[in-house]
Tab-separated table of C-alpha atoms in Angstrom:
chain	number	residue	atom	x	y	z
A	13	UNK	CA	146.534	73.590	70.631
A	14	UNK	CA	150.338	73.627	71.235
A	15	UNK	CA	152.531	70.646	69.742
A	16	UNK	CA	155.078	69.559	71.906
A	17	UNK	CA	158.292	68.984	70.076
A	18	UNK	CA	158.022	65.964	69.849
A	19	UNK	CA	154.799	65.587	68.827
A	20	UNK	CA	155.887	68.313	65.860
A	21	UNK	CA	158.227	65.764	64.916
A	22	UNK	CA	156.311	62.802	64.689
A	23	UNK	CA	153.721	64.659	62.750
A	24	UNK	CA	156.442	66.288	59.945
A	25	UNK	CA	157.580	62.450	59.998
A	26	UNK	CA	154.032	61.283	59.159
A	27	UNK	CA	153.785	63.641	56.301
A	28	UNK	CA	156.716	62.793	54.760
A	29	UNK	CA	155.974	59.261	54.832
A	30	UNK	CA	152.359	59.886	53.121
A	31	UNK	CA	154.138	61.770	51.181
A	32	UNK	CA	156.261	59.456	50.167
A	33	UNK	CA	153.723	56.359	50.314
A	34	UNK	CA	151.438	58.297	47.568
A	35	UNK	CA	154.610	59.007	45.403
A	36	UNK	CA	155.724	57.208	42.263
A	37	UNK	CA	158.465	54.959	44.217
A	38	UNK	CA	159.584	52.873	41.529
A	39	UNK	CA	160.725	55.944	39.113
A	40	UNK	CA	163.752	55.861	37.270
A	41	UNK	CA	165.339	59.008	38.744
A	42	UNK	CA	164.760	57.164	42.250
A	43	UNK	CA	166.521	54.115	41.810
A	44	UNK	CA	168.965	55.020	39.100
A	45	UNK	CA	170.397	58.022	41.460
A	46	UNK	CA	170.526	56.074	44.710
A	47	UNK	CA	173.588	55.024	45.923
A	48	UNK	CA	175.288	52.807	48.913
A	49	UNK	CA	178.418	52.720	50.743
A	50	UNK	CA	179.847	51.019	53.679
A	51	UNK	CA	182.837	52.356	55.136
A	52	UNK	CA	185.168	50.150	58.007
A	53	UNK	CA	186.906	52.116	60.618
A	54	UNK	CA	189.462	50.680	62.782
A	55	UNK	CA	190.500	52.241	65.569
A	56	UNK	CA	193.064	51.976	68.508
A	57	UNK	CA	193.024	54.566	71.025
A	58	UNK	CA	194.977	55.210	73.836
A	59	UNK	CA	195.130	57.946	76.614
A	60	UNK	CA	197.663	58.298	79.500
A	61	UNK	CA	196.535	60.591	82.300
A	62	UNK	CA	200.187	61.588	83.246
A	63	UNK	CA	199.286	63.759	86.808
A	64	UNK	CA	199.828	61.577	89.712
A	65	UNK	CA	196.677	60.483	91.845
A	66	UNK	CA	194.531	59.905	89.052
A	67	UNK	CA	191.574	57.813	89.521
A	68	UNK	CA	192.095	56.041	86.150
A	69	UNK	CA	195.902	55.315	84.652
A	70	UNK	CA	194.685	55.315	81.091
A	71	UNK	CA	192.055	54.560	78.763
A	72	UNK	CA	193.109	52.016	76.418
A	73	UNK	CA	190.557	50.329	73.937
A	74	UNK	CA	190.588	49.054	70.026
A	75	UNK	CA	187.169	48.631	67.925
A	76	UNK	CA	186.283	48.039	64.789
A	77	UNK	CA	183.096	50.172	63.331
A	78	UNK	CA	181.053	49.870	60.120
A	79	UNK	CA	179.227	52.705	59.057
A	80	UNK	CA	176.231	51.643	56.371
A	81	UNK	CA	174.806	54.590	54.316
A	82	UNK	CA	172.170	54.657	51.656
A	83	UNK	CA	170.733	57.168	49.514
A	84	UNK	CA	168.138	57.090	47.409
A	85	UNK	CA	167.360	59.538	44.261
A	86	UNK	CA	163.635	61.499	43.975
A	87	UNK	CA	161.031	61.121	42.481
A	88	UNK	CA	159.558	62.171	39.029
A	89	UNK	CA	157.181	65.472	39.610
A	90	UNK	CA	157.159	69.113	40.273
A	91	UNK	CA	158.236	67.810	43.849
A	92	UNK	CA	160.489	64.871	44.051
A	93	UNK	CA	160.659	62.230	47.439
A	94	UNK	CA	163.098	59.764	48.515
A	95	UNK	CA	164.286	58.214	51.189
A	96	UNK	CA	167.853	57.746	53.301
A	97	UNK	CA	168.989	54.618	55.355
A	98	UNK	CA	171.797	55.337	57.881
A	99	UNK	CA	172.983	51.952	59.677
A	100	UNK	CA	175.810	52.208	62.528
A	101	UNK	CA	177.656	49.506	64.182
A	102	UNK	CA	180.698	48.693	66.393
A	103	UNK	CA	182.540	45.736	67.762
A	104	UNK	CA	184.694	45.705	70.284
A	105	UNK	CA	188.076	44.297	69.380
A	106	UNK	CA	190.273	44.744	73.061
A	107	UNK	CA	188.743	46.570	76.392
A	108	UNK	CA	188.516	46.174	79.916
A	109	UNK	CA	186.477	48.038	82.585
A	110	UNK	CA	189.762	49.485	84.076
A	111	UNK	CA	190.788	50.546	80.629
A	112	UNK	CA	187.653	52.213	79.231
A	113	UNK	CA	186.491	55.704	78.534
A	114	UNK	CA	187.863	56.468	75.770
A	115	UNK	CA	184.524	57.254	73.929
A	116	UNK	CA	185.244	54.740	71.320
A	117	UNK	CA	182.776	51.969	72.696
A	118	UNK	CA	179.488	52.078	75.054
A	119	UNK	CA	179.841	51.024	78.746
A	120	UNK	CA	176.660	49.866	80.952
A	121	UNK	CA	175.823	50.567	84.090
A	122	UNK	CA	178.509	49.328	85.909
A	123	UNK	CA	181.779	50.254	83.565
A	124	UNK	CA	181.457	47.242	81.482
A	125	UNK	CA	182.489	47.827	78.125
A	126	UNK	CA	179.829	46.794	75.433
A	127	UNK	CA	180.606	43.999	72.809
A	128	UNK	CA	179.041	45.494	70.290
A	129	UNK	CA	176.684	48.823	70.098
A	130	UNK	CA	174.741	50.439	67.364
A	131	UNK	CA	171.911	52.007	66.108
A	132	UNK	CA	169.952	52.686	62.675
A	133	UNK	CA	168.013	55.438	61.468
A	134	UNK	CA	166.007	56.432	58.291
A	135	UNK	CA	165.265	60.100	56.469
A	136	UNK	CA	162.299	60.734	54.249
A	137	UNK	CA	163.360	63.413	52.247
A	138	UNK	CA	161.521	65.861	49.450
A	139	UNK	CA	163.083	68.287	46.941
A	140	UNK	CA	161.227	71.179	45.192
A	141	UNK	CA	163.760	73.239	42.652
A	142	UNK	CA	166.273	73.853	44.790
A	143	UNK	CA	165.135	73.636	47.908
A	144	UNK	CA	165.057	69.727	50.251
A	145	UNK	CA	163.147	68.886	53.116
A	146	UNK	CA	164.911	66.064	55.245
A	147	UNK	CA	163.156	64.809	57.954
A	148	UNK	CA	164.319	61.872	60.677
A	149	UNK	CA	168.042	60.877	61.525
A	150	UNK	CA	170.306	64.236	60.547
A	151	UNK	CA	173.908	64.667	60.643
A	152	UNK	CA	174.443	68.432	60.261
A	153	UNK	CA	177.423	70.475	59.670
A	154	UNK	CA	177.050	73.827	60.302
A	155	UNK	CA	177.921	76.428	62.711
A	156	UNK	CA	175.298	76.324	65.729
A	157	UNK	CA	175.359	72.544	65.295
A	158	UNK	CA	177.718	69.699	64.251
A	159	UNK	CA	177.946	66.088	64.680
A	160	UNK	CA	181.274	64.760	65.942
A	161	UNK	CA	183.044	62.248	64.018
A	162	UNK	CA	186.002	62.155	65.692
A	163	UNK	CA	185.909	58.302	67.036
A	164	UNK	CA	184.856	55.260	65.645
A	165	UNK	CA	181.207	56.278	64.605
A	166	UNK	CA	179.605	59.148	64.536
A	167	UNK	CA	177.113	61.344	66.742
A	168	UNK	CA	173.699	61.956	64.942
A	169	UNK	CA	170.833	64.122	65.682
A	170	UNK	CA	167.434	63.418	64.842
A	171	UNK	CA	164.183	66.260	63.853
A	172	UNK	CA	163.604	68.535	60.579
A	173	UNK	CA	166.429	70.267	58.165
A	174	UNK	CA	165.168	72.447	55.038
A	175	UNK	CA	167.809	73.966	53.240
A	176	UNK	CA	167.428	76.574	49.915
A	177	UNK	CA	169.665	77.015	47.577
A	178	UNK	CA	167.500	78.791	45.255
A	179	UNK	CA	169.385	81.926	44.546
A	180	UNK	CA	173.331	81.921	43.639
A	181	UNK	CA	175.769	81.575	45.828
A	182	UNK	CA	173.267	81.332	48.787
A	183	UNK	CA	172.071	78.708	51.120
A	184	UNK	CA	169.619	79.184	53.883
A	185	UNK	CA	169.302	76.676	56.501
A	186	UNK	CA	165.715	76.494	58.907
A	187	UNK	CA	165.439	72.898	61.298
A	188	UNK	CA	164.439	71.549	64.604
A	189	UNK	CA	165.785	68.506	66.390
A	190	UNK	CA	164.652	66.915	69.125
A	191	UNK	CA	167.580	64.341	69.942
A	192	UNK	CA	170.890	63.471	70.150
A	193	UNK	CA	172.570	59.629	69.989
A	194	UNK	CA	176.153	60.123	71.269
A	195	UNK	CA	179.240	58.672	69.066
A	196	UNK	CA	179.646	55.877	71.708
A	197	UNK	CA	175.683	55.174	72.549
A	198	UNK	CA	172.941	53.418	71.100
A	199	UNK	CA	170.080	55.122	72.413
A	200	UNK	CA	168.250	58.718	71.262
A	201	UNK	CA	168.409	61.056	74.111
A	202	UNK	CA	167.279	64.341	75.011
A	203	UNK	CA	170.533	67.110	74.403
A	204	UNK	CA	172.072	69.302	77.456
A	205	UNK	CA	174.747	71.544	77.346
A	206	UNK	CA	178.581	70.609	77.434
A	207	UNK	CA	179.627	72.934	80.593
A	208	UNK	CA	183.372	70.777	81.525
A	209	UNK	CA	186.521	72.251	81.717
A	210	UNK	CA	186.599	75.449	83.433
A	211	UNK	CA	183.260	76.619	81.829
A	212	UNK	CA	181.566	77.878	85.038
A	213	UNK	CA	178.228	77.316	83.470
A	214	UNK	CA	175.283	76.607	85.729
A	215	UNK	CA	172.151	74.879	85.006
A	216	UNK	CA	168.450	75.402	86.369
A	217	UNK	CA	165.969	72.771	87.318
A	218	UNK	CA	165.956	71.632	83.214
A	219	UNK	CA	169.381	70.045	82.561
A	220	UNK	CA	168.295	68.730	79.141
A	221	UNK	CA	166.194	70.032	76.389
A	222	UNK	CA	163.982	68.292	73.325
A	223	UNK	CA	163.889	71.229	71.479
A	224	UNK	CA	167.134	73.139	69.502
A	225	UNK	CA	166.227	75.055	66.762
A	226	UNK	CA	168.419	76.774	64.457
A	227	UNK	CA	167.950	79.308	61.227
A	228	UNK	CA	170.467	80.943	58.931
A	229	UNK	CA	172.504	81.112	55.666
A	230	UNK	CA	175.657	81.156	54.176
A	231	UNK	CA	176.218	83.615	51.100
A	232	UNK	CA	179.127	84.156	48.832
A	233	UNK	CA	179.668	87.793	47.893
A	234	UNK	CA	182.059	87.295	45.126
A	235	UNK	CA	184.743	83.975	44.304
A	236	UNK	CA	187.058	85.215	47.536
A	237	UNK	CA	184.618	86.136	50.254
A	238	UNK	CA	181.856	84.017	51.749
A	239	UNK	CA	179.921	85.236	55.046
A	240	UNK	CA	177.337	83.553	57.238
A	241	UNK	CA	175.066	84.128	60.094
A	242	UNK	CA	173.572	81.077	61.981
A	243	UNK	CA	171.232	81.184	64.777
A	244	UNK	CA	170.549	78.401	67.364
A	245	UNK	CA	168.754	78.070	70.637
A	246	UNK	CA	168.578	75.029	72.921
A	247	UNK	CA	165.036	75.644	74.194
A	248	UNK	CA	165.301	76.620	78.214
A	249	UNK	CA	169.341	76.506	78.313
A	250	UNK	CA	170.972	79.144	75.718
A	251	UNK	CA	170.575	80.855	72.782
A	252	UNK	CA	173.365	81.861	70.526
A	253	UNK	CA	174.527	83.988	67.540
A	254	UNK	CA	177.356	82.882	65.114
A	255	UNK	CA	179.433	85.134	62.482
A	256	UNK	CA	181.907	83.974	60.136
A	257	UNK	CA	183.811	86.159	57.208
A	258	UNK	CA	186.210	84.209	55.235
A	259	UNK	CA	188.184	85.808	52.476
A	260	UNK	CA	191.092	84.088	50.530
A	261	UNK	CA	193.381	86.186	48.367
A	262	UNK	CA	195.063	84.611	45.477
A	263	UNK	CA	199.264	86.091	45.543
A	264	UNK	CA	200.488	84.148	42.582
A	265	UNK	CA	200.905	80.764	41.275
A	266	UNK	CA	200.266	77.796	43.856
A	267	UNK	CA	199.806	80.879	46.891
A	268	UNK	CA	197.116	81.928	48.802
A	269	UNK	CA	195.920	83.999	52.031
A	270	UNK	CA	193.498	83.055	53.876
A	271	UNK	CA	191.422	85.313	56.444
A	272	UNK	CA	188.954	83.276	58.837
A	273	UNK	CA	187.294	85.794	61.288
A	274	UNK	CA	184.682	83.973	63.406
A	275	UNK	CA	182.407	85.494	66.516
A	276	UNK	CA	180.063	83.964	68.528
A	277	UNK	CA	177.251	85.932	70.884
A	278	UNK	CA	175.796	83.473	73.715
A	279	UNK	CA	173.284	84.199	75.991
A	280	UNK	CA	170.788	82.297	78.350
A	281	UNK	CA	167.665	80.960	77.635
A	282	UNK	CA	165.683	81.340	81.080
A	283	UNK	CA	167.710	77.883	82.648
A	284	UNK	CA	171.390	79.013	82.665
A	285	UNK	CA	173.420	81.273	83.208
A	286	UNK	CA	175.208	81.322	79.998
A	287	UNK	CA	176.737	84.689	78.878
A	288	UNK	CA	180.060	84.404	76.451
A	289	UNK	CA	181.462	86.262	73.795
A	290	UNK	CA	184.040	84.557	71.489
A	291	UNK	CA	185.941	85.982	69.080
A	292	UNK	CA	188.427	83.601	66.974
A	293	UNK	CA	190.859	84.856	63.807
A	294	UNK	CA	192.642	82.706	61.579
A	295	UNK	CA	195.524	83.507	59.417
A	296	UNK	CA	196.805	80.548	56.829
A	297	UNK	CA	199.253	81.300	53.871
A	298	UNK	CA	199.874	78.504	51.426
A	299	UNK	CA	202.553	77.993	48.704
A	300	UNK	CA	202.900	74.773	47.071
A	301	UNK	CA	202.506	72.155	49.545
A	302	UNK	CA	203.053	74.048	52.371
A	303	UNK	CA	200.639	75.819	54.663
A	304	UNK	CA	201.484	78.392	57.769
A	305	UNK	CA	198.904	78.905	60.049
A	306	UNK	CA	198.752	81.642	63.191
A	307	UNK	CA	195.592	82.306	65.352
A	308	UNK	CA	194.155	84.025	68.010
A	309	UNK	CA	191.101	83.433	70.418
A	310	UNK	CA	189.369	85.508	72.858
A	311	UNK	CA	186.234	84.602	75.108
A	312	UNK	CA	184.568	86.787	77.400
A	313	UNK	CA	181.546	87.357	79.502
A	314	UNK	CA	180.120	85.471	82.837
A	315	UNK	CA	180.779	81.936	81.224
A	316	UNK	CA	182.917	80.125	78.972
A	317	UNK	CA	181.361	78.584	75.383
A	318	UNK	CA	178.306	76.978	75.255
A	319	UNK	CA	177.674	74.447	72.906
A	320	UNK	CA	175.659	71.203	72.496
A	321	UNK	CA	176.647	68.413	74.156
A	322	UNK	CA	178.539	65.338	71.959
A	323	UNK	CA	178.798	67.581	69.526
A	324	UNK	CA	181.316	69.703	68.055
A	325	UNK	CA	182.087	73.667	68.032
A	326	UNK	CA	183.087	76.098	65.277
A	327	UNK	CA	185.449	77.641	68.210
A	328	UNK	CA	189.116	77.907	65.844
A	329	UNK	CA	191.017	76.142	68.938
A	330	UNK	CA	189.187	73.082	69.187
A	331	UNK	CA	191.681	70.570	68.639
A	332	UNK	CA	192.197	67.008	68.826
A	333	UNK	CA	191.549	67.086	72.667
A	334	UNK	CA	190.645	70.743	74.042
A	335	UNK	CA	188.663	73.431	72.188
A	336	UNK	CA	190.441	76.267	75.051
A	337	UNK	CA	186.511	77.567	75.136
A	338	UNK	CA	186.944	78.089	79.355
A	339	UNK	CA	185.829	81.495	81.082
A	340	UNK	CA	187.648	84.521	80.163
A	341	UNK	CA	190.286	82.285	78.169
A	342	UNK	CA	193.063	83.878	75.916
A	343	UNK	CA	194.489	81.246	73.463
A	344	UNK	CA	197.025	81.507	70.151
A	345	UNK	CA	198.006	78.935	67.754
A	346	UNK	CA	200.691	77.909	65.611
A	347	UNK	CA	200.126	75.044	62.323
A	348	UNK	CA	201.794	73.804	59.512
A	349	UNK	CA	200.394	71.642	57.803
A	350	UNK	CA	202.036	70.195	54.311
A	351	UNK	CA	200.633	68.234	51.913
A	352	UNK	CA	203.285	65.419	50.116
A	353	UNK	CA	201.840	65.332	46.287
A	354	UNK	CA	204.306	68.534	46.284
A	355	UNK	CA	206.574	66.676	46.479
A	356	UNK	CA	205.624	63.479	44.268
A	357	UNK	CA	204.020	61.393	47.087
A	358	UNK	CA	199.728	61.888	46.688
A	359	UNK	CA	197.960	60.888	49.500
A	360	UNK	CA	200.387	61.664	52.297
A	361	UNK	CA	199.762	64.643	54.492
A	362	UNK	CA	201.177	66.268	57.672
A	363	UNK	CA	199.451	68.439	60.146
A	364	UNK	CA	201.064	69.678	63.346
A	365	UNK	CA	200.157	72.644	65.953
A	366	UNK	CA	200.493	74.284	69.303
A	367	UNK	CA	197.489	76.616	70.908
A	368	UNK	CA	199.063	77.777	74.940
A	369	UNK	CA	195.778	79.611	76.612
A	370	UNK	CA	196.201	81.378	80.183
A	371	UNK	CA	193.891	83.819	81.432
A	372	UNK	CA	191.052	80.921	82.565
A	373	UNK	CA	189.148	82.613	85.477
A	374	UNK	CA	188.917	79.226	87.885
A	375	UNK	CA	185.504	79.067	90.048
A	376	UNK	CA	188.067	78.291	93.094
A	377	UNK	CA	190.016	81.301	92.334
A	378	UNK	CA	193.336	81.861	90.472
A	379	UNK	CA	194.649	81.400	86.317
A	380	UNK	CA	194.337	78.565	84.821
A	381	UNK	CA	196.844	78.004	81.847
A	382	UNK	CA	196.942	75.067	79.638
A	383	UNK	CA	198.479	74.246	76.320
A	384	UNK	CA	198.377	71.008	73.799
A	385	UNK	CA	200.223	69.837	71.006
A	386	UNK	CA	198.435	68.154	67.917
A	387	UNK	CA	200.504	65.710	65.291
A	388	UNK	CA	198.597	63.583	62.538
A	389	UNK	CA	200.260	61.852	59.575
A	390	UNK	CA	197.744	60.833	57.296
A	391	UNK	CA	197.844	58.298	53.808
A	392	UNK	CA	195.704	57.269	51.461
A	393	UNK	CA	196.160	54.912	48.866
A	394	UNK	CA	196.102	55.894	45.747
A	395	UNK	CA	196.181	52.921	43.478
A	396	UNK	CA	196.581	48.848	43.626
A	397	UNK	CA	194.384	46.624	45.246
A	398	UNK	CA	194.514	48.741	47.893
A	399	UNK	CA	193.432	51.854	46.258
A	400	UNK	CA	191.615	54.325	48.938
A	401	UNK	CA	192.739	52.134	52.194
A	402	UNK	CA	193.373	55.162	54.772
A	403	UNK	CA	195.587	55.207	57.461
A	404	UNK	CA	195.746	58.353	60.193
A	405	UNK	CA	198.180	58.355	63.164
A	406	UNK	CA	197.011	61.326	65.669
A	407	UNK	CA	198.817	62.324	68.495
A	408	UNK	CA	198.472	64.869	71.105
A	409	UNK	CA	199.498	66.193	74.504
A	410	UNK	CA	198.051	68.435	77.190
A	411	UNK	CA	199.161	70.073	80.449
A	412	UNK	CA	196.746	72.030	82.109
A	413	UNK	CA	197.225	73.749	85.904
A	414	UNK	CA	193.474	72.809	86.707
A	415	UNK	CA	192.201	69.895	84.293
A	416	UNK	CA	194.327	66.455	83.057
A	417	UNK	CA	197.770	66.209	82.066
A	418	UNK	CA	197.306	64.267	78.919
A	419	UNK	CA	199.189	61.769	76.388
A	420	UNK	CA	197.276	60.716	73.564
A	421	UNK	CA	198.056	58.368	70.402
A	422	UNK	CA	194.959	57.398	67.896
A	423	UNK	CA	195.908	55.148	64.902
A	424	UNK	CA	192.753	54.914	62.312
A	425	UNK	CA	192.612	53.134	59.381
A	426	UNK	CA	189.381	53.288	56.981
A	427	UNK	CA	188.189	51.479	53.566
A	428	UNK	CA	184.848	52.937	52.248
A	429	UNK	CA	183.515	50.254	49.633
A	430	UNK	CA	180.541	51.580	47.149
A	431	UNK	CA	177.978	48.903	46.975
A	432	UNK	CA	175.938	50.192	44.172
């Protein structure tokens, strides 16, 4: 008999938790090694939609979000267990139905802005040598798959992540998940494919799936050059195969040069008709505090990037609004970025860029061109009472021939307090 995945999950659930149930839960290693934090995020967001005849002015909206996590140690034994708490919440501070949208708080049914949303989630987890077994509410980072923390709390996945470490310098990743809760949602949903923008992609009878798996490794060939290859597959939409070389050559005292060569195969999986190549280099030379920055980005095929949806994309160009992942799109970027302990001021940075992409093959017909321009000035506090308060002013603009003419202005500031 065939599990569903589901049913897969709820069953490598269930043997965690016997597994965890039988174990020696009041060891020292367990207790003594956990750990608890709580970090508040403020945020204020605001977006003007500058092209006349839009349906909405602006999103406008300000909300305060706590993020609870705790982490427990393993286990005495040949196998250790343990167990994770993750605990989300956010209040709305200043909203309006007219002013919402900007993915920093959930709305209802009919616009309505939510006081408060949240959700909670726990991870049994085992460790053998090297090698863990987590199992329940995930947040991975890694190429076919990444959360998105770029608003007030975070997206989160839920299924099955072992990861190896057991020879040097490599690390193997094998998982399934099965759902998806969105950075501004409170509920576990099946995942579906992010096709916006100029994307072209088209979906069979199965827009969503409750199956993505994904299998790979990362592996350092000497102190300058790490590779990986990463496989994922949202069952029924698209399948996809990620590359990534990175090599950084030391040129002297306080300088570096950094090569980031990326590629990205993606292919349909029966229910789409996904078929992109994308091909991203990045070129970054640093000396002292400052860091130059020059990329290109090339997509190909019968769609633009597929990726899952609420989620974010190891495509170089996503930035603070667009990732420039569209059919047939041709994008290059510009950064500096400088960091202010260079010049006697720790804790203040500077990041600013420009990506302009053209070549966008429009399902109406025509080019589509777009560019936007990224600013954040970031500072953390480095001693006082107010030692490791951080505050993060983001701005960023967009013109685009065939999506939104954007203005954009975040301002975040953060505390993260250790409980224990």
């Amino acid at each position: 008999m065939q599990l569903k995945p589901l049913s897969r999950f709820f069953l490598f659930s269930s043997l965690a938790a016997s597994a965890l149930g039988t174990s020696t839960m009041a060891s020292a290693a367990f207790l003594d090694d956990s750990k608890a934090t709580v970090e508040l995020r403020n945020f204020y967001m605001n977006r003007d939609f500058r092209e006349s005849g839009a349906s909405q002015s602006k999103a406008d909206e300000w909300a305060q979000g706590f993020i609870m996590k705790i982490e427990s140690g393993y286990t005495e034994g040949p196998v250790g267990f343990g167990v994770d708490a993750l605990g989300l919440l956010g209040v709305k501070l200043d909203s309006s139905p007219d002013r919402s949208g900007t993915g920093i708080l959930q709305k209802d049914s009919s616009g309505q802005p939510s006081d408060d949303y949240g959700t909670a989630g726990l991870t049994a987890k085992a460790k053998m040598s090297n090698t863990t077994l987590h199992v329940g509410t995930l947040q991975p980072i890694i190429p076919v798959v990444m959360r998105n923390d770029s608003r007030l709390l975070p997206s989160i996945y839920r299924g099955a992540w072992l990861q190896s470490k057991e020879v040097d310098g490599l690390t193997l990743d094998v998982g399934m998940l099965d759902r998806t809760s969105y950075r501004d949602s409170s509920n576990y949903e099946e995942m579906a494919v992010f096709a916006g923008g100029a994307r072209n992609i088209v979906l069979g009878s199965a827009k969503t799936s409750d199956e993505f798996l994904f299998a790979g490794g990362k592996y350092q060939f000497m102190p300058e050059l790490t590779g990986s290859y990463y496989y994922g597959a949202l069952d029924g939409i698209y399948k996809q195969h990620n590359t990534q070389l990175v090599h950084i050559m030391p040129l002297g005292e306080n300088q570096s040069f950094k090569t980031d060569l990326r590629y990205v195969r993606s292919t349909d999986d029966g229910g789409s008709n996904v078929d992109n190549n994308a091909f991203g280099a990045l070129f970054t030379y640093k000396i002292g505090g400052h860091g130059f920055t020059g990329g290109y980005q090339t997509l190909s095929g019968d769609t633009g990037f597929a990726y899952i949806s609420g989620g974010d994309n190891m495509l170089i160009n996503l930035l603070q609004i667009n990732d420039f992942g569209n059919e047939d799109e041709k994008s290059w970027q510009v950064r500096y970025d400088y960091d202010f302990a260079a010049a006697g001021i720790p804790g203040l940075s500077l990041m600013t860029r420009y990506v302009s992409g053209d070549n966008v093959n429009l399902a109406g017909g025509g080019e589509g061109k777009e560019w936007e321009r990224d600013t954040d000035i970031a500072y953390v506090v480095q001693s006082g009472p107010l030692k490791n308060v951080g505050m993060k002013v983001r701005n960023a603009t967009v013109r685009s021939n065939f999506g939104s003419d954007i203005n954009e202005t975040r301002l975040i500031l953060s505390y993260t307090l250790a409980l224990w």
